[in-house]
PDB file of C-alpha atoms in Angstrom:
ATOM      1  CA  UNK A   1      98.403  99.408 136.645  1.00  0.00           C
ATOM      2  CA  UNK A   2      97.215  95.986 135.672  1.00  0.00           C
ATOM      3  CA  UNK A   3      99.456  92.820 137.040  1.00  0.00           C
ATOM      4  CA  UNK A   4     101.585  91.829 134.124  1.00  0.00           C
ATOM      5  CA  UNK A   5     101.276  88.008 132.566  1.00  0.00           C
ATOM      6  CA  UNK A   6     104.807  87.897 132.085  1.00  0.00           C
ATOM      7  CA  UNK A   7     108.218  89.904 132.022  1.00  0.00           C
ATOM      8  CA  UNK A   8     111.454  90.331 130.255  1.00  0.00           C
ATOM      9  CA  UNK A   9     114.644  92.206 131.550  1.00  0.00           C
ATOM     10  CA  UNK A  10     113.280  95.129 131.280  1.00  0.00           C
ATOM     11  CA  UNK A  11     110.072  95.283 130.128  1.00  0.00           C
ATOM     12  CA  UNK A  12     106.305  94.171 131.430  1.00  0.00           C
ATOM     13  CA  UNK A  13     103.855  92.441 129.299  1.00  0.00           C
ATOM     14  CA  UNK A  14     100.165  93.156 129.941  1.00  0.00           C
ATOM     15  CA  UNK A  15      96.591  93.014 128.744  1.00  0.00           C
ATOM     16  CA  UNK A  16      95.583  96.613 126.804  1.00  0.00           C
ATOM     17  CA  UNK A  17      93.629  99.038 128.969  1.00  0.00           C
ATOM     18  CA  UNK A  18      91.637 102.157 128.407  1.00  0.00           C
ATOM     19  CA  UNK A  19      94.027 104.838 128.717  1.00  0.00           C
ATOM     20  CA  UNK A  20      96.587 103.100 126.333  1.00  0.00           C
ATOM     21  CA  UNK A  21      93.973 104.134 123.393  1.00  0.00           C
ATOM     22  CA  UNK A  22      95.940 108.121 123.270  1.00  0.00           C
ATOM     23  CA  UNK A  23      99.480 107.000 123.292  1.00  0.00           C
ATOM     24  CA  UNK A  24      98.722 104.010 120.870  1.00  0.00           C
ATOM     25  CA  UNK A  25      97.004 106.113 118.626  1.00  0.00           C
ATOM     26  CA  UNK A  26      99.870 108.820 118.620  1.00  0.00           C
ATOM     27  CA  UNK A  27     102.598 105.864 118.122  1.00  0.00           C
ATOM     28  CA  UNK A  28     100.211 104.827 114.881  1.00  0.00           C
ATOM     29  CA  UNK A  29     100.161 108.671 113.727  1.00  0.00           C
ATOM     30  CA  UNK A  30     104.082 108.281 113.464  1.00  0.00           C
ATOM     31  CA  UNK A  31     105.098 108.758 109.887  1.00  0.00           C
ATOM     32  CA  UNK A  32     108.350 106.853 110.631  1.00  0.00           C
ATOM     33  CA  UNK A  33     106.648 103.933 112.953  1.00  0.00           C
ATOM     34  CA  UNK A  34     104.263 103.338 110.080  1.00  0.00           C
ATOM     35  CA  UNK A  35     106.380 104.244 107.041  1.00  0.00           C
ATOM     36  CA  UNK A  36     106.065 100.359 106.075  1.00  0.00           C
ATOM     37  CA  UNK A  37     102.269  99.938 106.504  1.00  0.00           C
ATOM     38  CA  UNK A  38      99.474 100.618 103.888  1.00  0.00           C
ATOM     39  CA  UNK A  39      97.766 103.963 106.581  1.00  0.00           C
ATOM     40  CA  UNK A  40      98.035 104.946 109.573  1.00  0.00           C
ATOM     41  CA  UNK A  41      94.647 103.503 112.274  1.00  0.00           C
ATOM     42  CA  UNK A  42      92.309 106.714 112.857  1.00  0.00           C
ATOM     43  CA  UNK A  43      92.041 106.622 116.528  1.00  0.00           C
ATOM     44  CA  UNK A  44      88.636 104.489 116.225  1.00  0.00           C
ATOM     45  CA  UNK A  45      90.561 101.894 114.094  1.00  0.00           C
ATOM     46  CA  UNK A  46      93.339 101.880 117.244  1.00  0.00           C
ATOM     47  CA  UNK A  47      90.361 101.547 119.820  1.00  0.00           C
ATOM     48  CA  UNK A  48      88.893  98.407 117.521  1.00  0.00           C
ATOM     49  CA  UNK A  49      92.818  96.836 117.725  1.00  0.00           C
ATOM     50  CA  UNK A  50      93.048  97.100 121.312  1.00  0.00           C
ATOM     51  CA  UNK A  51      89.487  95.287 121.735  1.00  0.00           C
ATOM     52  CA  UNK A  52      90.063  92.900 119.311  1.00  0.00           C
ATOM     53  CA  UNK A  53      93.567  92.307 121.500  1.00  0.00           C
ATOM     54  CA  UNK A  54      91.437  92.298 124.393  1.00  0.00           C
ATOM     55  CA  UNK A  55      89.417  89.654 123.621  1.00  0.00           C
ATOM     56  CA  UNK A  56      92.423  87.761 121.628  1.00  0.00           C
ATOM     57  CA  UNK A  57      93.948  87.624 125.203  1.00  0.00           C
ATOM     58  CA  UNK A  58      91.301  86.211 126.367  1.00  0.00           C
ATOM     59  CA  UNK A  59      90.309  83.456 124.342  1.00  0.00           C
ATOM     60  CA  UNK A  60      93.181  82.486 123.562  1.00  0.00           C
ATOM     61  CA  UNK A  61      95.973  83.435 126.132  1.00  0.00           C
ATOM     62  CA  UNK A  62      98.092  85.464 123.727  1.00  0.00           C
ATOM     63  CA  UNK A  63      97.589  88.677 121.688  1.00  0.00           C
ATOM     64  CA  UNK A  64      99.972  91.733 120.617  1.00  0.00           C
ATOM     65  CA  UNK A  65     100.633  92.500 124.110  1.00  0.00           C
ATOM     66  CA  UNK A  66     100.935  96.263 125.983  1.00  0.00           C
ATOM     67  CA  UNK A  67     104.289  96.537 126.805  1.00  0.00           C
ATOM     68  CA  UNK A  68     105.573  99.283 129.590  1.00  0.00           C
ATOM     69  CA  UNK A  69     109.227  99.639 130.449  1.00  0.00           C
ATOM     70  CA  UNK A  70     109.580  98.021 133.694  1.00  0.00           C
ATOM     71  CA  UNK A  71     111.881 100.863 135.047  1.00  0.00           C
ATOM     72  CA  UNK A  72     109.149 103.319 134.862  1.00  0.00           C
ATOM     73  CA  UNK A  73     106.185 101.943 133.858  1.00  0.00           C
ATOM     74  CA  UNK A  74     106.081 103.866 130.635  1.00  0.00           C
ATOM     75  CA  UNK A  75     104.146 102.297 128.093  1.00  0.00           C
ATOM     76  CA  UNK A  76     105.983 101.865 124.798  1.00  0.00           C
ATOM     77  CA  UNK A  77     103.730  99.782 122.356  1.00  0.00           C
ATOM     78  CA  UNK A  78     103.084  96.816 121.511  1.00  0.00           C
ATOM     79  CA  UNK A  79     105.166  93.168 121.254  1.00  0.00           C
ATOM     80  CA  UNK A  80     103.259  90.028 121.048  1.00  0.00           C
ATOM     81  CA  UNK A  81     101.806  87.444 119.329  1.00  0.00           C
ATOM     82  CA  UNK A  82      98.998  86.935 117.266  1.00  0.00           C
ATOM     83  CA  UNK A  83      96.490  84.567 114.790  1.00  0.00           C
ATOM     84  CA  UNK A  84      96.391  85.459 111.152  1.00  0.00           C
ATOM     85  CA  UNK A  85      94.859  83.583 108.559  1.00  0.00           C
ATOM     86  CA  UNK A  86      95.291  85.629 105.123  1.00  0.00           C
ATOM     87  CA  UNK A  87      98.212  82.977 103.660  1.00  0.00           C
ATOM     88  CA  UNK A  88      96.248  80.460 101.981  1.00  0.00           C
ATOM     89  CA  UNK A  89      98.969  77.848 101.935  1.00  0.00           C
ATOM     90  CA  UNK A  90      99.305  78.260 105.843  1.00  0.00           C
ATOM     91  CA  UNK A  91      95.889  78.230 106.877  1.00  0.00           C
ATOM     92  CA  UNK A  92      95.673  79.768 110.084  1.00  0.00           C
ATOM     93  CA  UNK A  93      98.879  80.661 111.982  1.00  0.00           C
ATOM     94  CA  UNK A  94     100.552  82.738 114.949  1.00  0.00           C
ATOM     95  CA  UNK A  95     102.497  85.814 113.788  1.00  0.00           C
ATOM     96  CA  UNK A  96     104.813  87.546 116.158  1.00  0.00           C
ATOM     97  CA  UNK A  97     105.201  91.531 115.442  1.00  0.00           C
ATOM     98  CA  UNK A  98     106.025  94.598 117.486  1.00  0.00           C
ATOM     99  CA  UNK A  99     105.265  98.251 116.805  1.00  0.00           C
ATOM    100  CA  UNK A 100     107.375 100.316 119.189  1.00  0.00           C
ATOM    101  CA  UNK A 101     107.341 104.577 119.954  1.00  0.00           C
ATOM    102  CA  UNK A 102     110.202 105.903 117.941  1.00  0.00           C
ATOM    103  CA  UNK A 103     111.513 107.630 120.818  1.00  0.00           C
ATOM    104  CA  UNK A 104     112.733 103.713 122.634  1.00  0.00           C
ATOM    105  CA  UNK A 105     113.924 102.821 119.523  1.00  0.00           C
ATOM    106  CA  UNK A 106     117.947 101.171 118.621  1.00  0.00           C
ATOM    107  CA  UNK A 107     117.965 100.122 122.775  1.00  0.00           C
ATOM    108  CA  UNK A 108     116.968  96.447 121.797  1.00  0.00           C
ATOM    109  CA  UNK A 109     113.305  96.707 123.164  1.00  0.00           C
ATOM    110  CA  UNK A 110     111.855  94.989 120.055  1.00  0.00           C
ATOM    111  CA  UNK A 111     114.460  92.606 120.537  1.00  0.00           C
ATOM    112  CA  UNK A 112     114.169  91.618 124.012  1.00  0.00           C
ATOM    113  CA  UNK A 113     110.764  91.707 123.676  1.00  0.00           C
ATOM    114  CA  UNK A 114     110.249  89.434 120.514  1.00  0.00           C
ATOM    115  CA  UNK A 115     112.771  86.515 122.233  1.00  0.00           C
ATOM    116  CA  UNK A 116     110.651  86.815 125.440  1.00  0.00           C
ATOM    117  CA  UNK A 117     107.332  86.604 123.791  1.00  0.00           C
ATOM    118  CA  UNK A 118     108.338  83.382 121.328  1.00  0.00           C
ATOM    119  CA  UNK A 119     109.512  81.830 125.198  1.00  0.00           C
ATOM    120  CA  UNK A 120     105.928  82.542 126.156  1.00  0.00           C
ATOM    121  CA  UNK A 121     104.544  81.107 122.991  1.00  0.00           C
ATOM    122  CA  UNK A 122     106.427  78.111 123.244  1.00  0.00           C
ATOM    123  CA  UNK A 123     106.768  77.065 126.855  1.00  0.00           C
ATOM    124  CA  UNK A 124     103.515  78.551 128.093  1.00  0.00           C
ATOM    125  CA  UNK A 125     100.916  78.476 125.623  1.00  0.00           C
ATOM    126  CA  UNK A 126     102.054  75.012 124.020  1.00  0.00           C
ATOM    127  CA  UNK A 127     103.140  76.513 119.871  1.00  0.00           C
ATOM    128  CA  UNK A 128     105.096  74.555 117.778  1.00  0.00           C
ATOM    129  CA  UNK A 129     105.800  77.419 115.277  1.00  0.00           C
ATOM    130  CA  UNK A 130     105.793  80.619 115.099  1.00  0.00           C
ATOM    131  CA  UNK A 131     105.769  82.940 111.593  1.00  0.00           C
ATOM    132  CA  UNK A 132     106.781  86.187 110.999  1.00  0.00           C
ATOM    133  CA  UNK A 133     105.940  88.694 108.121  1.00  0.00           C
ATOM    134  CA  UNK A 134     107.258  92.007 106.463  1.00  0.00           C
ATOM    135  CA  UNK A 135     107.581  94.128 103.331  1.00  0.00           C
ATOM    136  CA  UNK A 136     110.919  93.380 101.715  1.00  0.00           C
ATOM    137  CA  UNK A 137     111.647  96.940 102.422  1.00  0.00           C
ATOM    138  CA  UNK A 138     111.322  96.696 106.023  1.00  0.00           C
ATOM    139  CA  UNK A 139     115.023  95.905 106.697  1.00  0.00           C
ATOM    140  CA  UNK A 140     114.670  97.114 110.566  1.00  0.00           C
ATOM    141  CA  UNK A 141     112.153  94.468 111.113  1.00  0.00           C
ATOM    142  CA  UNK A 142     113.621  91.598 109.225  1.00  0.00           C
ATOM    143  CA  UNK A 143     117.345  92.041 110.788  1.00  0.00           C
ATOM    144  CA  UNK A 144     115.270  91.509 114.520  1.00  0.00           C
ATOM    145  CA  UNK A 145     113.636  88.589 112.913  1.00  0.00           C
ATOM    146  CA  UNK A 146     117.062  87.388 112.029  1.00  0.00           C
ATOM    147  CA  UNK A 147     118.296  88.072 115.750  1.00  0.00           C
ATOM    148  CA  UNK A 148     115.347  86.079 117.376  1.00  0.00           C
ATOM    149  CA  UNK A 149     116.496  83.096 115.745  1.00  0.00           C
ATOM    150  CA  UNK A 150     114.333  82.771 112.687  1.00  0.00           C
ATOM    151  CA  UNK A 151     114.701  81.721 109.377  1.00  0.00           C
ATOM    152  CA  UNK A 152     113.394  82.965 105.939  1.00  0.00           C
ATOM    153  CA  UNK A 153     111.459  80.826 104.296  1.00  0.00           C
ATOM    154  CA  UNK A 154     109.725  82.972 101.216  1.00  0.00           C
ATOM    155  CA  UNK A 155     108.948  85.543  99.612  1.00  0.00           C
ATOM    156  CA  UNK A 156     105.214  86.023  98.705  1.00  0.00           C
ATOM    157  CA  UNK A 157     102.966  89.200  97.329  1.00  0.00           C
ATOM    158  CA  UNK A 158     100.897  89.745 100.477  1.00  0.00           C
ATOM    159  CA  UNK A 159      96.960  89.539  99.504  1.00  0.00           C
ATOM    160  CA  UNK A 160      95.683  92.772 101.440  1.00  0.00           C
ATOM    161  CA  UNK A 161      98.467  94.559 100.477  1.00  0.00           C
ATOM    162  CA  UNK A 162      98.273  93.521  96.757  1.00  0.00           C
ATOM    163  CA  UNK A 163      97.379  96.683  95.162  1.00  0.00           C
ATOM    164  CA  UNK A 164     100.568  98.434  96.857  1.00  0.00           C
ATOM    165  CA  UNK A 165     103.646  98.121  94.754  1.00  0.00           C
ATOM    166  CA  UNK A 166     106.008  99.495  97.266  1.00  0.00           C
ATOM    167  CA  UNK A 167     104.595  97.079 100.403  1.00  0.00           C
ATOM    168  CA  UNK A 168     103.314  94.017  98.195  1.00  0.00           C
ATOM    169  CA  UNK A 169     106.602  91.967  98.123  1.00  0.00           C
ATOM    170  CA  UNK A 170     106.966  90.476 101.790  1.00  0.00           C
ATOM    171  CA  UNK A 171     109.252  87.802 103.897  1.00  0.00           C
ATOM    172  CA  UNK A 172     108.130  84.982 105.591  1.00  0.00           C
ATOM    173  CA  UNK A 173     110.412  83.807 108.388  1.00  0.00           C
ATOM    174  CA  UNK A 174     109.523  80.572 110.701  1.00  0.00           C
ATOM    175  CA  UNK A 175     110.522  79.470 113.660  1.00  0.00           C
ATOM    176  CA  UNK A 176     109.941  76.050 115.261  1.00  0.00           C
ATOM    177  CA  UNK A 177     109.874  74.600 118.821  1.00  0.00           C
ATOM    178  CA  UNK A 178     113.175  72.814 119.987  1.00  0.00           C
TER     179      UNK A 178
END
């Protein structure tokens, strides 16, 4: 198991290795993980995610992290952070998302793991703000947006998902270094 970069409570965060590929790709088959995202990533388009967080990592010291449960070194997902540039009025900008196996769900993983990883982006890799984004109808994610300290800003029809009426309408919620 690879050292991890940093740790919560309860949970390890780590660069992505080869054998996460079968248990990420199963956690992206999940009708309920991705009931609020346009598909669900073929296993080629999960092995492409990883190596793009791969090389996120290391270029720029953050990415959606792996994240195992400390306890037992079971690997759950993903927490982290990562650059987007599809808002226009933003330019380019660090996101912070999570996409957790249904089965570790409601135990505050997601949670934990969001606070720690806007610590990291803060304190260790120097950000001054960090964004957040979901559909409207992903009430789950916004409430742990909400507990993590952000703030809505907007509303906004998200460009790539502009052709989907039920995903379309998204939040944008901000948070700022003390």
């Amino acid at each position: 198991m690879p050292a991890y970069i940093f740790t919560s409570e309860r949970l390890g965060f780590r660069n992505w290795i080869d054998s996460d590929l079968n248990t990420l790709s199963e956690i992206n088959q999940d009708d309920d993980v991705m009931k609020f995202f346009p598909f669900k990533p073929s296993k080629k388009d999960t092995q492409y995610f990883m190596q793009r967080m791969q090389t996120m990592q290391e270029e720029k010291g953050f990415c959606y992290f792996a994240v195992d449960i400390l306890e037992n070194k079971e690997f759950i997902g993903f927490i982290g952070l990562c650059e987007q540039t599809y808002l226009d009025d933003l330019g380019s900008f660090v996101d912070i998302g999570w996409r957790l196996k249904k089965s570790i769900w409601n135990q505050g993983y997601a949670t934990e793991g969001a606070k720690r990883c806007l610590d990291f982006g803060f304190n260790q890799i120097g950000l001054d703000t960090i964004y957040s984004v979901a559909p409207q109808v992903n009430a789950k994610s916004e409430l742990i947006m909400k507990k993590i300290g952000m703030q809505r800003i907007k509303t906004f029809e998200h460009p790539k998902l502009i052709d989907d009426s039920r995903l379309k309408h998204c939040v944008l919620y901000k948070l700022s270094k003390v």
